[in-house]
């Protein structure tokens, strides 16, 4: 099926620009999609995932994809669109064992925010990094307090040095 006419949802084809088609069909490496809000990044990336799993040769598995975004909403939307596209493709080819398996793997698809991906990676490999396995991510208030504490300590240390004149000039500037 031509990606230009590939449905994003059952029965609704989408017209892609040449640049979007290039992003969808690019294989053999990573891809960074950067564009203005509302330009179709999420649609393009969801369609790219579907292309790699359904149309590329060789086809890949959902478990081989890593898709990171900056917001939870974008990650959820991308996963939902990808799932919807796979379902539409399977409805059109109900005997495709590969597509049926990929839909079963969607629950574990690595589509998340960059923060969630890093957190998962650290949780899986804490021992290699010498981290406490019970580590957690600071919330916004805790992070602000920690930053303020570090800045206070850093400034106090710099002000107390014999060569503090340069630091004082920097602060004055």
mmCIF file of C-alpha atoms in Angstrom:
data_model
loop_
_atom_site.group_PDB
_atom_site.id
_atom_site.type_symbol
_atom_site.label_atom_id
_atom_site.label_comp_id
_atom_site.label_asym_id
_atom_site.label_seq_id
_atom_site.Cartn_x
_atom_site.Cartn_y
_atom_site.Cartn_z
ATOM 1 C CA UNK A 1 0.000 0.000 0.000
ATOM 2 C CA UNK A 2 1.348 3.444 -0.873
ATOM 3 C CA UNK A 3 2.109 5.541 2.240
ATOM 4 C CA UNK A 4 0.574 8.518 0.457
ATOM 5 C CA UNK A 5 -2.845 6.902 0.741
ATOM 6 C CA UNK A 6 -2.344 4.939 3.948
ATOM 7 C CA UNK A 7 -5.277 5.421 6.324
ATOM 8 C CA UNK A 8 -4.526 6.873 9.743
ATOM 9 C CA UNK A 9 -7.907 5.677 10.866
ATOM 10 C CA UNK A 10 -10.291 3.309 9.222
ATOM 11 C CA UNK A 11 -11.300 4.784 5.912
ATOM 12 C CA UNK A 12 -9.700 8.256 6.104
ATOM 13 C CA UNK A 13 -6.664 8.633 3.820
ATOM 14 C CA UNK A 14 -4.179 11.408 4.403
ATOM 15 C CA UNK A 15 -2.135 13.294 1.822
ATOM 16 C CA UNK A 16 1.516 13.661 2.808
ATOM 17 C CA UNK A 17 3.984 16.309 1.669
ATOM 18 C CA UNK A 18 7.225 15.155 0.043
ATOM 19 C CA UNK A 19 9.137 15.922 3.260
ATOM 20 C CA UNK A 20 6.626 13.984 5.345
ATOM 21 C CA UNK A 21 6.872 11.017 2.970
ATOM 22 C CA UNK A 22 10.674 11.133 3.243
ATOM 23 C CA UNK A 23 10.384 11.003 7.043
ATOM 24 C CA UNK A 24 7.851 8.164 6.909
ATOM 25 C CA UNK A 25 9.816 6.008 4.476
ATOM 26 C CA UNK A 26 13.361 6.658 5.694
ATOM 27 C CA UNK A 27 15.031 3.407 6.785
ATOM 28 C CA UNK A 28 18.449 2.319 7.972
ATOM 29 C CA UNK A 29 18.957 4.801 10.808
ATOM 30 C CA UNK A 30 17.475 7.095 13.374
ATOM 31 C CA UNK A 31 15.267 10.031 12.533
ATOM 32 C CA UNK A 32 14.625 13.368 14.207
ATOM 33 C CA UNK A 33 11.409 15.135 13.250
ATOM 34 C CA UNK A 34 11.373 18.782 14.227
ATOM 35 C CA UNK A 35 8.606 21.118 13.102
ATOM 36 C CA UNK A 36 6.167 23.728 14.381
ATOM 37 C CA UNK A 37 3.193 22.864 16.562
ATOM 38 C CA UNK A 38 0.258 21.562 14.563
ATOM 39 C CA UNK A 39 2.376 20.641 11.544
ATOM 40 C CA UNK A 40 1.675 16.909 11.767
ATOM 41 C CA UNK A 41 4.756 15.568 13.605
ATOM 42 C CA UNK A 42 2.750 13.076 15.629
ATOM 43 C CA UNK A 43 0.881 11.848 12.547
ATOM 44 C CA UNK A 44 4.126 11.483 10.596
ATOM 45 C CA UNK A 45 5.860 9.558 13.378
ATOM 46 C CA UNK A 46 2.860 7.289 13.936
ATOM 47 C CA UNK A 47 2.723 6.599 10.198
ATOM 48 C CA UNK A 48 6.489 6.004 10.150
ATOM 49 C CA UNK A 49 6.070 3.373 12.859
ATOM 50 C CA UNK A 50 3.304 1.729 10.829
ATOM 51 C CA UNK A 51 5.453 1.856 7.687
ATOM 52 C CA UNK A 52 8.407 0.199 9.446
ATOM 53 C CA UNK A 53 6.212 -2.532 10.913
ATOM 54 C CA UNK A 54 3.881 -3.076 7.935
ATOM 55 C CA UNK A 55 5.559 -2.001 4.682
ATOM 56 C CA UNK A 56 9.343 -1.743 5.005
ATOM 57 C CA UNK A 57 11.425 -4.647 3.798
ATOM 58 C CA UNK A 58 12.330 -6.334 5.995
ATOM 59 C CA UNK A 59 9.463 -5.413 8.324
ATOM 60 C CA UNK A 60 10.454 -4.716 11.883
ATOM 61 C CA UNK A 61 8.741 -5.546 15.140
ATOM 62 C CA UNK A 62 7.029 -3.106 17.483
ATOM 63 C CA UNK A 63 9.557 -4.265 20.095
ATOM 64 C CA UNK A 64 12.411 -2.890 17.939
ATOM 65 C CA UNK A 65 11.070 0.675 17.923
ATOM 66 C CA UNK A 66 12.061 3.455 20.277
ATOM 67 C CA UNK A 67 9.928 6.576 19.953
ATOM 68 C CA UNK A 68 10.462 9.479 22.339
ATOM 69 C CA UNK A 69 8.517 12.720 22.618
ATOM 70 C CA UNK A 70 8.571 15.620 25.035
ATOM 71 C CA UNK A 71 5.073 15.355 26.523
ATOM 72 C CA UNK A 72 2.958 12.546 27.944
ATOM 73 C CA UNK A 73 0.042 13.745 25.799
ATOM 74 C CA UNK A 74 2.079 13.445 22.580
ATOM 75 C CA UNK A 75 3.320 9.979 23.571
ATOM 76 C CA UNK A 76 -0.218 8.781 24.347
ATOM 77 C CA UNK A 77 -1.554 10.258 21.104
ATOM 78 C CA UNK A 78 1.239 8.681 19.075
ATOM 79 C CA UNK A 79 0.683 5.268 20.630
ATOM 80 C CA UNK A 80 -3.071 5.517 20.033
ATOM 81 C CA UNK A 81 -2.613 6.548 16.389
ATOM 82 C CA UNK A 82 -0.072 3.797 15.773
ATOM 83 C CA UNK A 83 -2.403 1.239 17.379
ATOM 84 C CA UNK A 84 -5.326 2.532 15.303
ATOM 85 C CA UNK A 85 -3.289 2.291 12.099
ATOM 86 C CA UNK A 86 -2.184 -1.273 12.887
ATOM 87 C CA UNK A 87 -5.796 -2.240 13.576
ATOM 88 C CA UNK A 88 -6.906 -0.765 10.245
ATOM 89 C CA UNK A 89 -4.099 -2.593 8.444
ATOM 90 C CA UNK A 90 -5.013 -5.886 10.152
ATOM 91 C CA UNK A 91 -8.683 -5.390 9.239
ATOM 92 C CA UNK A 92 -7.574 -5.085 5.603
ATOM 93 C CA UNK A 93 -5.323 -8.174 5.878
ATOM 94 C CA UNK A 94 -6.839 -10.375 8.622
ATOM 95 C CA UNK A 95 -4.577 -13.352 7.814
ATOM 96 C CA UNK A 96 -1.341 -11.394 8.344
ATOM 97 C CA UNK A 97 0.271 -13.200 11.290
ATOM 98 C CA UNK A 98 2.971 -10.530 11.599
ATOM 99 C CA UNK A 99 0.411 -7.746 12.050
ATOM 100 C CA UNK A 100 -1.576 -9.781 14.578
ATOM 101 C CA UNK A 101 1.604 -10.310 16.623
ATOM 102 C CA UNK A 102 2.507 -6.631 16.427
ATOM 103 C CA UNK A 103 -0.878 -5.625 17.796
ATOM 104 C CA UNK A 104 -0.308 -8.013 20.696
ATOM 105 C CA UNK A 105 3.035 -6.272 21.365
ATOM 106 C CA UNK A 106 1.575 -2.731 21.327
ATOM 107 C CA UNK A 107 1.043 -2.707 25.087
ATOM 108 C CA UNK A 108 4.824 -2.951 25.586
ATOM 109 C CA UNK A 109 5.749 -0.557 22.757
ATOM 110 C CA UNK A 110 8.517 1.835 23.746
ATOM 111 C CA UNK A 111 6.656 5.051 22.952
ATOM 112 C CA UNK A 112 7.121 7.538 25.768
ATOM 113 C CA UNK A 113 8.587 10.836 26.849
ATOM 114 C CA UNK A 114 12.331 11.177 26.898
ATOM 115 C CA UNK A 115 12.099 11.416 30.704
ATOM 116 C CA UNK A 116 10.134 8.162 30.996
ATOM 117 C CA UNK A 117 12.550 6.369 28.693
ATOM 118 C CA UNK A 118 15.570 7.522 30.716
ATOM 119 C CA UNK A 119 13.852 6.597 33.982
ATOM 120 C CA UNK A 120 13.071 3.101 32.663
ATOM 121 C CA UNK A 121 16.664 2.704 31.444
ATOM 122 C CA UNK A 122 18.072 3.745 34.823
ATOM 123 C CA UNK A 123 15.699 1.385 36.656
ATOM 124 C CA UNK A 124 16.803 -1.518 34.434
ATOM 125 C CA UNK A 125 20.541 -0.818 34.817
ATOM 126 C CA UNK A 126 20.865 0.828 38.258
ATOM 127 C CA UNK A 127 23.515 -1.682 39.362
ATOM 128 C CA UNK A 128 25.843 -0.810 36.455
ATOM 129 C CA UNK A 129 25.618 2.863 37.376
ATOM 130 C CA UNK A 130 25.987 2.399 41.117
ATOM 131 C CA UNK A 131 22.512 3.810 41.772
ATOM 132 C CA UNK A 132 20.281 2.989 44.696
ATOM 133 C CA UNK A 133 17.553 0.749 43.189
ATOM 134 C CA UNK A 134 14.960 2.734 45.155
ATOM 135 C CA UNK A 135 15.897 6.036 43.459
ATOM 136 C CA UNK A 136 13.060 8.276 42.328
ATOM 137 C CA UNK A 137 12.580 11.352 40.216
ATOM 138 C CA UNK A 138 12.265 14.615 42.087
ATOM 139 C CA UNK A 139 9.044 16.522 41.678
ATOM 140 C CA UNK A 140 9.175 20.154 40.558
ATOM 141 C CA UNK A 141 9.149 21.643 44.077
ATOM 142 C CA UNK A 142 11.886 19.306 45.313
ATOM 143 C CA UNK A 143 14.020 20.111 42.269
ATOM 144 C CA UNK A 144 13.612 23.866 42.836
ATOM 145 C CA UNK A 145 14.642 23.514 46.490
ATOM 146 C CA UNK A 146 17.662 21.395 45.564
ATOM 147 C CA UNK A 147 18.752 23.907 42.891
ATOM 148 C CA UNK A 148 18.454 26.782 45.378
ATOM 149 C CA UNK A 149 20.479 24.855 47.976
ATOM 150 C CA UNK A 150 23.233 24.018 45.474
ATOM 151 C CA UNK A 151 23.416 27.650 44.299
ATOM 152 C CA UNK A 152 23.654 28.902 47.907
ATOM 153 C CA UNK A 153 26.461 26.442 48.680
ATOM 154 C CA UNK A 154 28.298 27.239 45.445
ATOM 155 C CA UNK A 155 28.080 30.991 46.022
ATOM 156 C CA UNK A 156 29.206 30.655 49.648
ATOM 157 C CA UNK A 157 32.196 28.561 48.557
ATOM 158 C CA UNK A 158 33.163 31.001 45.790
ATOM 159 C CA UNK A 159 32.802 34.075 48.008
ATOM 160 C CA UNK A 160 35.063 32.467 50.635
ATOM 161 C CA UNK A 161 37.945 31.808 48.218
ATOM 162 C CA UNK A 162 41.028 34.036 48.291
ATOM 163 C CA UNK A 163 40.593 34.650 44.536
ATOM 164 C CA UNK A 164 36.908 35.645 44.852
ATOM 165 C CA UNK A 165 37.382 38.975 43.020
ATOM 166 C CA UNK A 166 36.679 37.446 39.589
ATOM 167 C CA UNK A 167 33.556 35.700 40.875
ATOM 168 C CA UNK A 168 32.342 38.934 42.483
ATOM 169 C CA UNK A 169 32.824 40.748 39.163
ATOM 170 C CA UNK A 170 30.819 38.048 37.400
ATOM 171 C CA UNK A 171 27.964 38.395 39.913
ATOM 172 C CA UNK A 172 28.041 42.193 39.647
ATOM 173 C CA UNK A 173 27.853 41.969 35.862
#
